[in-house]
Coordinates of C-alpha atoms and ligand atoms in Angstrom, one line a residue:
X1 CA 144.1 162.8 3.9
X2 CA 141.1 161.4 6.0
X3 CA 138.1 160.1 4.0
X4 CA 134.9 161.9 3.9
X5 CA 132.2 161.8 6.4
X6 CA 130.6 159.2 4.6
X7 CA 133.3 156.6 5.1
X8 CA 134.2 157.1 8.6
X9 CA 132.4 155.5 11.4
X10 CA 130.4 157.7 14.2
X11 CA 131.1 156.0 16.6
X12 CA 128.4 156.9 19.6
X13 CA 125.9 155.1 17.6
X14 CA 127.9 152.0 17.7
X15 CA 127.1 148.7 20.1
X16 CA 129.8 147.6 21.6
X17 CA 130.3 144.3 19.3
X18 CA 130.1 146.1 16.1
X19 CA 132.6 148.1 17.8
X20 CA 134.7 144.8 18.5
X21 CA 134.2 143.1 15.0
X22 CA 135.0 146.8 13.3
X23 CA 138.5 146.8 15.5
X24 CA 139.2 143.0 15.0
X25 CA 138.9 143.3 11.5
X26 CA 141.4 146.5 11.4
X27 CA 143.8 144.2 13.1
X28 CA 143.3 146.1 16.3
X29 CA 142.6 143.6 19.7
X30 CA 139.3 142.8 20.7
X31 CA 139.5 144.6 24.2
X32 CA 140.5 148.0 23.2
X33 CA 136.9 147.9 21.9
X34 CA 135.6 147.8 25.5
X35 CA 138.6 150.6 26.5
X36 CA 136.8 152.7 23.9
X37 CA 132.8 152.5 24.8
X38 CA 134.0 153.7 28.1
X39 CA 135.9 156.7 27.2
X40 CA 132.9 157.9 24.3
X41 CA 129.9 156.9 26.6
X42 CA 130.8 156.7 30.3
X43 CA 133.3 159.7 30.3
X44 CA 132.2 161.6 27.7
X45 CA 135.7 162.2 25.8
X46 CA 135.2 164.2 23.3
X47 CA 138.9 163.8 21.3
X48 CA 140.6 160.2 20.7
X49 CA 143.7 162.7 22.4
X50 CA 142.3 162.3 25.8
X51 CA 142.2 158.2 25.3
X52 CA 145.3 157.5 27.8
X53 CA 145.4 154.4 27.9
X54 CA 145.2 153.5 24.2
X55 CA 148.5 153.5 22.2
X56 CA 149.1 156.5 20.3
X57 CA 149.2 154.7 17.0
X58 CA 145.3 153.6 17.6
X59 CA 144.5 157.2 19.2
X60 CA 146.2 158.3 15.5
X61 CA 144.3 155.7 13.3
X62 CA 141.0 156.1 15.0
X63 CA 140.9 160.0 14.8
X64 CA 141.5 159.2 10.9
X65 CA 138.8 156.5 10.7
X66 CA 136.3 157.5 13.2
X67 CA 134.1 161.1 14.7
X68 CA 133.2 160.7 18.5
X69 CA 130.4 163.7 17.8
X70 CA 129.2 165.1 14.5
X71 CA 126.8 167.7 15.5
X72 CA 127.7 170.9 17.2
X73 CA 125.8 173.5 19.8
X74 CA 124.4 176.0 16.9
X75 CA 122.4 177.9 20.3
X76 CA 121.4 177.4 23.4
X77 CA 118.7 179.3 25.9
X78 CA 118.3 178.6 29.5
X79 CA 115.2 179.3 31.3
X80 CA 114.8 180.3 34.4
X81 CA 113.5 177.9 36.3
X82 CA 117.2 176.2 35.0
X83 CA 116.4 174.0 31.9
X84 CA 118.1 174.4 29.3
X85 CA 117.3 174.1 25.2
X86 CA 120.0 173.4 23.2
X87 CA 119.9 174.4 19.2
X88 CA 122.5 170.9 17.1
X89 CA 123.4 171.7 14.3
X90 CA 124.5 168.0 12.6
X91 CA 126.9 166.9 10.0
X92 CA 124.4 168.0 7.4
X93 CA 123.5 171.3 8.7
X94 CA 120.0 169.6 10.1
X95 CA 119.4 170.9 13.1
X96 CA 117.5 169.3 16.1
X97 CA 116.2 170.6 19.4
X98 CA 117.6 168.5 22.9
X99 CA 116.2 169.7 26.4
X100 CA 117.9 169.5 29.5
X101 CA 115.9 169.6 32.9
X102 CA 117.6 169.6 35.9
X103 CA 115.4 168.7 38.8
X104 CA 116.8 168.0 42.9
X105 CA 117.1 164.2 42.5
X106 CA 117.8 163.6 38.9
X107 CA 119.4 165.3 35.1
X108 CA 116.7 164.0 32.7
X109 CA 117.2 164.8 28.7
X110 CA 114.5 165.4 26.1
X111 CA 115.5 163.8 23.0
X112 CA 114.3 164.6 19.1
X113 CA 114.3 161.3 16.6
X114 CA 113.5 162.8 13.5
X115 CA 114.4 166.6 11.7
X116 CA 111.0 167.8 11.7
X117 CA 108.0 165.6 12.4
X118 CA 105.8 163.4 10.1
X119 CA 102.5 163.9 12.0
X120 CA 101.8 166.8 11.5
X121 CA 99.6 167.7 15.1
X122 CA 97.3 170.6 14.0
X123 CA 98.8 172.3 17.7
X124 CA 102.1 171.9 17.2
X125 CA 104.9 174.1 16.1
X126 CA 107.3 170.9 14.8
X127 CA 104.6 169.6 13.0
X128 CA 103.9 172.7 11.0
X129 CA 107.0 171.9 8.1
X130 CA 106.9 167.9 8.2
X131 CA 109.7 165.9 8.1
X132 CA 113.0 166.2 7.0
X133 CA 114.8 163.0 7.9
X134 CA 115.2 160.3 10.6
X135 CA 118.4 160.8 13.1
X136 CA 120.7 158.1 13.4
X137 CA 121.4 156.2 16.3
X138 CA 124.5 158.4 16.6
X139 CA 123.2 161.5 16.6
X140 CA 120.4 160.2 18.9
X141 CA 122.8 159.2 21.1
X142 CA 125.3 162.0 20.6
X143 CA 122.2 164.4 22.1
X144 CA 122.3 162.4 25.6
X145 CA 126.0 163.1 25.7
X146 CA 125.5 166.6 24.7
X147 CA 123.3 167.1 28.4
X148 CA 125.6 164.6 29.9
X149 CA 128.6 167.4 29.4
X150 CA 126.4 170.0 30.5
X151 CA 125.6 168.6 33.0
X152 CA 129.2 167.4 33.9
X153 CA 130.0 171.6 33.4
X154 CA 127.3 173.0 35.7
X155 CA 128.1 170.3 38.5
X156 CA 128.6 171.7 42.0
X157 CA 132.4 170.6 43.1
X158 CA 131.7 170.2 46.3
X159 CA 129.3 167.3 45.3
X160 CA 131.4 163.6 46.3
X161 CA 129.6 161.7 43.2
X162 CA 129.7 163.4 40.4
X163 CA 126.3 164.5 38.6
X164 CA 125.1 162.4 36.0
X165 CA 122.4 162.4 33.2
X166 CA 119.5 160.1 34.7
X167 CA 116.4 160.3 33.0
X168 CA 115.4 160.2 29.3
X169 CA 112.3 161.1 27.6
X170 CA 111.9 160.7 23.7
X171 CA 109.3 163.4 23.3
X172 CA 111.6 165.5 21.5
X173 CA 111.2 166.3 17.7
X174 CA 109.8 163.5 15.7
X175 CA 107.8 160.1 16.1
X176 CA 109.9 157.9 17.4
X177 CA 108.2 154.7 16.5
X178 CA 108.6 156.2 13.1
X179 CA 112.2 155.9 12.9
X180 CA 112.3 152.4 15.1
X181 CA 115.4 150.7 13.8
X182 CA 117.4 153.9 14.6
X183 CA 115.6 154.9 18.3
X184 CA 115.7 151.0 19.4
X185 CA 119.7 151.1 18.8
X186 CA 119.7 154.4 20.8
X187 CA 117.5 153.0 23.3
X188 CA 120.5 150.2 23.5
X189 CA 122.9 151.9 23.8
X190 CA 121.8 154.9 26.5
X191 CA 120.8 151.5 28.5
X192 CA 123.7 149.2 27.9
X193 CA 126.3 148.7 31.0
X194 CA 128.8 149.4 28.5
X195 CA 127.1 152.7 26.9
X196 CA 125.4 155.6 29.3
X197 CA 124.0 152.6 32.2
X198 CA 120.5 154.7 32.3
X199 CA 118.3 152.0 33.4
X200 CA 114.7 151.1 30.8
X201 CA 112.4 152.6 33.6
X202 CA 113.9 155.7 33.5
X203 CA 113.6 156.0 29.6
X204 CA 110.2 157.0 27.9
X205 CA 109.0 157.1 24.7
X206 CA 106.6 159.1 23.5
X207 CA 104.1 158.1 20.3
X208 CA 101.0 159.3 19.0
X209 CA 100.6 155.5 18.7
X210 CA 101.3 153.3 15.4
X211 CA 100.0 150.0 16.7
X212 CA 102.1 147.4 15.1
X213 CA 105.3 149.3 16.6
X214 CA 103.9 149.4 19.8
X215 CA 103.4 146.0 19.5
X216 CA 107.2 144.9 18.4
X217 CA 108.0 147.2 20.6
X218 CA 106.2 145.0 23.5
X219 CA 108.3 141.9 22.3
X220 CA 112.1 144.1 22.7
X221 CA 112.2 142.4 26.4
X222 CA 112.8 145.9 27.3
X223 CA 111.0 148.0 30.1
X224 CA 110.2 151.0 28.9
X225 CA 107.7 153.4 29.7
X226 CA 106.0 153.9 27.1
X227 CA 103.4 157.6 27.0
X228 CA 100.5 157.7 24.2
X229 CA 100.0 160.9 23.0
X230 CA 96.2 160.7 23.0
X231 CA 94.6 164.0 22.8
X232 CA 91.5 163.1 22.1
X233 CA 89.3 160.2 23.2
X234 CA 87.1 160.3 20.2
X235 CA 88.0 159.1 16.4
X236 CA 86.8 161.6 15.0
X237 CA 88.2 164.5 17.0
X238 CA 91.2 162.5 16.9
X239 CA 91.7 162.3 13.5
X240 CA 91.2 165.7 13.1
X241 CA 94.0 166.9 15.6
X242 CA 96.3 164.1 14.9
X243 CA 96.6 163.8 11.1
X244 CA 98.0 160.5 12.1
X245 CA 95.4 159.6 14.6
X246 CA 93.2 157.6 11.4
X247 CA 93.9 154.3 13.0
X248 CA 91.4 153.0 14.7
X249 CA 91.4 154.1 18.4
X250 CA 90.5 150.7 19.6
X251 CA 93.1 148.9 17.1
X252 CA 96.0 150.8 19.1
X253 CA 94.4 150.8 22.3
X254 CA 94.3 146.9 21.9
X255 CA 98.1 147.3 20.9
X256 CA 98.7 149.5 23.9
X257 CA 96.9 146.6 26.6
X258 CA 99.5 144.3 24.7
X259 CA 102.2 146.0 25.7
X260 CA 101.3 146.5 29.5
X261 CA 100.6 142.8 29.4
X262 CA 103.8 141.9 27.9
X263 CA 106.1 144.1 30.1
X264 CA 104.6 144.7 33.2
X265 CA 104.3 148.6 32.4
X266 CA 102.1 151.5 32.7
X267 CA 101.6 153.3 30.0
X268 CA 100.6 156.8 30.5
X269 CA 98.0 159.0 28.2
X270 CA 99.2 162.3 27.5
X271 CA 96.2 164.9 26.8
X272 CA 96.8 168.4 26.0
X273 CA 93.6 170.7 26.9
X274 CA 92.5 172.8 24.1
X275 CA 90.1 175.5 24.7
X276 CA 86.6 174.7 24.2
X277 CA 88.0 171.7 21.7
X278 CA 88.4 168.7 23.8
X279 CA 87.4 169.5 27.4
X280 CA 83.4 168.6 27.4
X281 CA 82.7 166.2 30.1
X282 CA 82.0 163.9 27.5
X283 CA 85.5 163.5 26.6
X284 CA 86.0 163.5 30.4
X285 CA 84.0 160.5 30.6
X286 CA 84.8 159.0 27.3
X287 CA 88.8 159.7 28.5
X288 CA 88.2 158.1 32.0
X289 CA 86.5 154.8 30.4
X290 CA 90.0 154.3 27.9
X291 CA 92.1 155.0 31.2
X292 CA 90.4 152.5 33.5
X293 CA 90.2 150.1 30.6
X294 CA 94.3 150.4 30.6
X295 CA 94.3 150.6 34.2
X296 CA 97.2 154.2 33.3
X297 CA 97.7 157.6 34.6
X298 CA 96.2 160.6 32.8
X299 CA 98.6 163.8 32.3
X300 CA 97.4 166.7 32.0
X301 CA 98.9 169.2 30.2
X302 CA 97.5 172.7 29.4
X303 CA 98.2 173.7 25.8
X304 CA 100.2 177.5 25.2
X305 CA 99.4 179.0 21.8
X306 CA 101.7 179.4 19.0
X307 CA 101.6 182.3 17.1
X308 CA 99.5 181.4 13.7
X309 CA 97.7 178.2 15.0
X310 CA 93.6 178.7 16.2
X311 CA 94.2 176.9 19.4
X312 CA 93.5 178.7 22.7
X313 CA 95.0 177.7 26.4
X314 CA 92.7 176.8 28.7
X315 CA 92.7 178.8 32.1
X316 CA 93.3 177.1 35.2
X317 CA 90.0 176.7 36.5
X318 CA 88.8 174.9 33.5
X319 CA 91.7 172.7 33.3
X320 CA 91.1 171.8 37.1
X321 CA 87.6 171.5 36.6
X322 CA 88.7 168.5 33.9
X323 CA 90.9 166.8 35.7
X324 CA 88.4 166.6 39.1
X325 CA 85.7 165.7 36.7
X326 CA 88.5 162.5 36.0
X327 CA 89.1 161.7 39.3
X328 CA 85.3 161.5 40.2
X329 CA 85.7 159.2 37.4
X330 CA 88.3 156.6 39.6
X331 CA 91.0 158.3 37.2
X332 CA 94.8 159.5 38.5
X333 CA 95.1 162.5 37.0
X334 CA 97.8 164.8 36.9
X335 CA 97.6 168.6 35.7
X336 CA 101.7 169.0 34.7
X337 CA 103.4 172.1 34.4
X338 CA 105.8 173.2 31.9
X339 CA 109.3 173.5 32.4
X340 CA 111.0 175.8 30.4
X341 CA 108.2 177.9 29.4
X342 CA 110.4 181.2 28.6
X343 CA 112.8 179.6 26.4
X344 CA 110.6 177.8 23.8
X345 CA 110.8 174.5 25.5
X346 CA 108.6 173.3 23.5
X347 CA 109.8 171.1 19.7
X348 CA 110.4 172.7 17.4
X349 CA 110.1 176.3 18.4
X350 CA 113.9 177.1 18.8
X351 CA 114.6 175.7 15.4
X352 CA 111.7 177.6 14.2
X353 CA 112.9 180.7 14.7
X354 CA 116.4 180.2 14.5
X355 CA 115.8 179.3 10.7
X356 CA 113.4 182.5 11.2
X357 CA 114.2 185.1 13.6
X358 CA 111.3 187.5 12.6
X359 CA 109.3 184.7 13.6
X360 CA 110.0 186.1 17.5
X361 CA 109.6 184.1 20.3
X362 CA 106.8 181.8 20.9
X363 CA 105.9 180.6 24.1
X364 CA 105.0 176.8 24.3
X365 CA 103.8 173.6 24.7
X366 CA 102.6 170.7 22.4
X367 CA 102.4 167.2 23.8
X368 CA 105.5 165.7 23.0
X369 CA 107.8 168.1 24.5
X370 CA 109.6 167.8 28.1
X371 CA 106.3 169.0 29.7
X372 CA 105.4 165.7 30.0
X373 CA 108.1 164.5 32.7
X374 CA 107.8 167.9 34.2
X375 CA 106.1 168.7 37.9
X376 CA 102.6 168.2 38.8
X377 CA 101.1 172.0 38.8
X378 CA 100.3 173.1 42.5
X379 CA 97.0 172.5 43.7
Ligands
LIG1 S1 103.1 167.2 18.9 FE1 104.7 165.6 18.7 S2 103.8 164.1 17.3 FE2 102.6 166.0 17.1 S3 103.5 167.1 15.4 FE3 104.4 167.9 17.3 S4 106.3 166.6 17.5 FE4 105.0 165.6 16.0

């Protein structure tokens, strides 16, 4: 009989020398290790019966020992404009919300780090219940792979090189900086050679901003983009959006300079216009100053109401009357549009009403949700 969950090994949160030492030490050689990252990361095998070129003894010992994936498609929603919102359902019954957004010249995945979310953004639909758990690095991981096949399934034929999964964006569920072991070992693995190959520029991470992470994050020797989730330019507006927000702005602004210093790259401020909250051309002004300061982009992203929350969207005008009053501040500022808008595309709104359904559908868009790598609205 195989032993429970608990003592088997999921293996797509594994690096590739733990995954060495693990089969070394079963008395298995070193190099089927290497034969093994490939077939769970680069093609995506989802039994150990598809593993050729392994012997079928290991094939037989590993499907005893090991999972390849532990969470399973619970729903999924596609939205017109093509993206698509997967419902995973994980070992535990948790479930998480993963985005994919197919665009002409690249597949990119929203992940979630954490069941639920710790922070608690007075706008937000995943903040509304807290937070359950952290993910592991295998079921972070796992949520790539779970675009990467559907991807793989929707790929035109007649295409010579076959689509792959390009882009991530941790602006899922969750804080990730509050579950740092567990995303940084994702973050490995979805970069290594040996793993998914997506290179550190295309892989962002999204945080409301806990300055010590940000910088230990800085000293990872990794380049990632890294988005603050700013929403306010003011402590005290801050704070009272971003429950989290009571560190002092200039404390993780100073932590955010560190890191463009450190690693060469932008970071981007992420600023979702609420109606008559934070839209004054004081915050313009006071918004513009932290941008030039960082020398970063500004994206713009126009908040869509969820039901039971006393936030309005802004109309168009106002939200282009914000982002000019920016630029005639010296300030690149981008007014995004979201993807996805008529499946829930934002966190934590599938999940809501799938635990709910009398909840009905909601229709969008708190900061950390695939909105952020989506197109610049027309102008
Ligand atoms: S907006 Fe992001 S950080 Fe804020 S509660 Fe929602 S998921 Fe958490």
């Amino acid at each position: 009989m195989s032993p429970p969950q608990s003592e088997r090994r999921h293996l797509l949160g594994e690096e590739l020398p733990a995954l060495r030492q693990w089969l070394t030490d079963n008395r298995q050689e070193r190099y089927r290790a290497d034969q093994l990252a490939d077939w769970i990361y680069r093609q995506a095998a989802e039994s150990f019966e598809q593993m050729s070129n392994l012997s079928k003894g290991l094939r037989a010992w590993l499907a005893e020992h090991a999972d390849i994936y532990r969470a399973r498609a619970a729903a999924e929603s596609v939205a017109q404009d093509g993206t698509r919102k997967l419902l995973l359902a994980c070992g535990d019954g948790e479930t998480v919300e993963t985005v994919w957004i197919p665009e002409v010249a690249r597949h990119t995945a929203c992940l979630s780090s954490q069941v639920g979310c710790p922070v608690g953004c007075r706008f937000c639909a995943s903040g509304l219940e807290g937070v359950r758990r952290n993910l592991s690095a295998g079921e972070i991981v796992e949520q790539a792979l779970h675009v990467q096949r559907l991807i793989a399934a929707h790929a035109d034929p007649s295409q010579e090189r076959p689509a792959r999964l390009s882009n991530i964006v941790l602006m899922g569920m969750g804080e990730p900086l509050a579950n740092y072991e567990a995303v940084m070992q994702a973050v490995r693995i979805l970069n290594a050679s040996w793993g998914l190959g997506i290179g550190a520029r295309k892989i962002t991470l999204s945080t409301v901003g806990l300055p010590k992470q940000i910088r230990r994050l800085a000293g990872e020797g990794l380049q990632l983009n890294l988005a603050l989730s700013l929403h306010a330019p003011e402590q005290k507006l801050r704070e009272e959006l971003v429950p989290w927000g009571k560190v002092p702005l200039k404390e993780l602004l100073d932590a955010c300079h560190h890191y463009f210093e450190q690693t060469g790259r932008e970071v981007t401020l992420e600023y979702v216009l609420l109606e008559g909250i934070n839209m004054e051309a004081r915050h313009a002004a006071e918004l513009a100053r932290i941008a030039r300061r960082l020398r970063c982009n500004v994206n713009l992203l126009r908040y869509n109401p969820v039901p039971g929350l006393p936030f309005g969207r802004p109309s168009g005008e106002a939200a282009y009357a914000f982002q000019r009053e920016l630029r005639s501040h010296g300030v690149n500022a981008h007014l995004r549009t979201s993807r996805g808008q008529d499946i829930e595309a934002a966190c934590g709104q599938l999940r809501r009403r799938k635990a709910d359904p009398a909840e009905g559908p909601v229709a969008e868009s708190p900061p950390n949700s695939p909105t952020a790598e989506s197109s610049p609205e027309p102008e």
